[in-house]
């Protein structure tokens, strides 16, 4: 059974072995924390961006990236605190479109399937998940498309996102998952 814990601590200071970053499949990063992660982990960003550009990252999937260790420069001193893996969860098709339930469910199922071998064979025990891109500013404002029909509603943290995360991640064995929340959300 995985232990899920909500925290206000910065995900970028986490000592997790795997970071889970919700992204879009357009390759455009607008979230300030994701922008900082792009700077801190340029190898992951270049891989993510190239996969988005060639069209092989679909919404509702997980792009798992194994980081290479830096061998020189200033970054070498902080290698011990950097994640070995980064999971890019494609939960949206555009940076201005919020995550949808069906996309998040598909991405979490894909993440779950990719985590099992990492837990079993690579000894992954600590995971950090960035929750801010999964929280909509206007959770119950319907999104309408060109014909005027209403698409599914953006996710609400308490009624949609948190239960989905719990449902799809709690059964992973021997894992601690820190869910990094914005300070505007009460724990």
C-alpha positions as MATLAB code, in Angstrom:
seq = 'XXXXXXXXXXXXXXXXXXXXXXXXXXXXXXXXXXXXXXXXXXXXXXXXXXXXXXXXXXXXXXXXXXXXXXXXXXXXXXXXXXXXXXXXXXXXXXXXXXXXXXXXXXXXXXXXXXXXXXXXXXXXXXXXXXXXXXXXXXXXXXXXXXXXXXXXXXXXXXXXXXXXXXXXXXXXXXXXXXXXXXXXXXX';
ca = [
       0.000    0.000    0.000;
       1.338    3.407   -0.951;
       1.313    6.265    1.546;
      -0.057    9.460    0.001;
       0.799   12.638    1.862;
      -0.227   16.201    0.995;
       2.408   18.893    1.510;
       3.025   22.574    0.805;
       6.792   22.063    0.468;
       8.421   22.865   -2.861;
       8.617   19.857   -5.164;
      11.929   21.135   -6.501;
      13.517   20.679   -3.053;
      12.150   17.159   -2.710;
      14.456   14.198   -2.189;
      12.143   11.962   -4.228;
      13.611    9.390   -6.591;
      10.889   10.116   -9.150;
       9.120   13.391   -9.936;
       5.658   13.342  -11.526;
       5.034   16.492  -13.550;
       1.607   17.055  -15.174;
       2.204   18.550  -18.626;
       0.420   19.084  -21.924;
       1.245   17.339  -25.178;
       1.888   20.621  -27.026;
       5.365   20.952  -25.489;
       4.641   24.408  -24.066;
       5.349   25.063  -20.379;
       3.565   27.976  -18.662;
       3.327   26.895  -15.012;
       6.067   28.651  -12.965;
       7.096   25.455  -11.121;
       7.283   23.499  -14.392;
       9.312   26.353  -15.922;
      11.799   26.090  -13.040;
      11.884   22.287  -13.475;
      12.653   22.881  -17.157;
      15.718   24.876  -16.072;
      16.796   22.421  -13.362;
      16.306   19.303  -15.484;
      17.078   20.400  -19.072;
      17.696   16.808  -20.177;
      14.099   15.883  -19.301;
      12.701   18.997  -20.965;
      14.598   18.405  -24.216;
      13.353   14.809  -24.328;
       9.761   15.870  -23.524;
       9.834   18.722  -26.049;
      11.204   16.530  -28.874;
       8.568   13.844  -28.223;
       5.848   16.530  -28.316;
       7.219   17.995  -31.559;
       7.245   14.662  -33.368;
       3.664   14.018  -32.216;
       4.309   10.789  -30.342;
       3.090   11.989  -26.907;
      -0.652   11.519  -26.692;
      -2.909   13.026  -24.058;
      -3.571   10.494  -21.322;
      -0.126    8.936  -21.390;
       2.981    9.006  -19.223;
       6.405    9.815  -20.652;
       8.958    8.283  -18.279;
      12.475    9.680  -18.526;
      15.546    8.167  -16.858;
      17.921   10.981  -16.036;
      21.639   10.728  -16.689;
      23.970   11.773  -13.923;
      25.947   14.957  -14.457;
      29.662   14.290  -14.509;
      31.091   17.794  -14.284;
      30.253   21.382  -13.478;
      28.378   22.886  -10.581;
      25.494   20.424  -10.878;
      27.612   17.515   -9.711;
      27.415   18.575   -6.066;
      23.604   18.386   -6.058;
      23.278   15.054   -7.880;
      22.476   13.171   -4.699;
      19.295   15.196   -4.195;
      18.106   15.046   -7.799;
      15.532   12.546   -9.018;
      16.639    9.522  -11.017;
      13.410    9.519  -13.027;
      10.886   12.098  -14.176;
       7.392   11.074  -15.251;
       5.713   13.603  -17.523;
       1.951   13.010  -17.288;
       0.230   14.319  -20.417;
      -3.062   15.457  -18.895;
      -3.950   18.227  -21.351;
      -3.707   18.974  -25.061;
      -2.819   22.674  -24.681;
      -1.214   24.786  -21.934;
      -4.425   26.826  -21.520;
      -6.720   23.776  -21.364;
      -7.216   22.220  -17.921;
      -6.868   18.505  -17.296;
      -9.933   16.346  -17.855;
     -11.002   13.316  -15.891;
     -10.584   10.805  -18.749;
      -7.090   12.144  -19.582;
      -5.982   12.050  -15.958;
      -7.314    8.513  -15.460;
      -5.530    7.232  -18.584;
      -2.274    8.966  -17.574;
      -2.465    7.573  -14.023;
      -3.043    4.041  -15.334;
      -0.020    4.447  -17.630;
       2.051    5.832  -14.723;
       0.973    2.940  -12.514;
       2.091    0.387  -15.119;
       5.465    2.112  -15.510;
       6.016    2.413  -11.754;
       5.623   -1.297  -10.962;
       8.953   -2.348  -12.592;
      10.716    0.691  -11.083;
       9.504   -0.268   -7.617;
      10.358   -3.924   -8.129;
      13.709   -3.710   -9.936;
      15.068   -0.188   -9.353;
      14.126    0.235   -5.690;
      12.016    3.364   -6.161;
      10.381    4.190   -2.809;
       9.872    7.993   -2.842;
       7.736    9.831   -5.415;
       6.802   13.519   -5.572;
       3.795   14.672   -7.599;
       3.150   18.301   -8.560;
      -0.566   18.975   -8.044;
      -0.855   22.602   -9.198;
      -1.447   21.834  -12.921;
      -4.248   19.476  -11.849;
      -6.127   22.202   -9.970;
      -8.406   24.426  -12.014;
      -8.922   28.080  -11.067;
     -12.589   27.834  -12.084;
     -13.373   24.182  -11.432;
     -17.051   24.216  -12.323;
     -17.043   26.569  -15.327;
     -18.021   24.429  -18.313;
     -15.828   24.587  -21.403;
     -17.733   24.828  -24.671;
     -16.377   23.950  -28.082;
     -16.955   25.596  -31.493;
     -20.450   24.155  -31.986;
     -21.564   25.410  -28.574;
     -21.799   21.968  -27.002;
     -20.312   21.685  -23.546;
     -17.265   19.500  -22.990;
     -16.574   17.832  -19.683;
     -16.037   20.118  -16.722;
     -12.548   20.980  -15.468;
     -11.517   18.901  -12.483;
     -12.322   19.991   -8.950;
      -9.558   19.165   -6.454;
     -11.698   17.732   -3.653;
     -14.339   15.892   -5.665;
     -12.362   14.795   -8.744;
      -8.567   15.025   -8.663;
      -7.742   13.862   -5.126;
     -10.078   10.818   -5.304;
      -8.586    9.850   -8.703;
      -5.028   10.142   -7.383;
      -5.964    8.072   -4.347;
      -7.783    5.418   -6.385;
      -4.999    4.878   -8.921;
      -1.906    5.335   -6.734;
      -2.748    3.943   -3.288;
      -2.394    0.291   -4.317;
       1.223    0.657   -5.426;
       3.432   -1.342   -3.038;
       6.124    0.075   -0.740;
       5.838    3.638   -1.975;
       5.611    7.061   -0.369;
       3.976    9.660   -2.618;
       4.207   13.301   -1.586;
       1.585   15.381   -3.370;
       2.913   18.934   -3.547;
       0.042   21.406   -3.253;
      -0.108   25.157   -3.815;
      -0.305   27.135   -0.577;
      -3.759   28.425   -1.571;
      -5.259   24.954   -0.951;
      -5.767   23.852    2.661;
      -4.333   20.462    3.570;
];
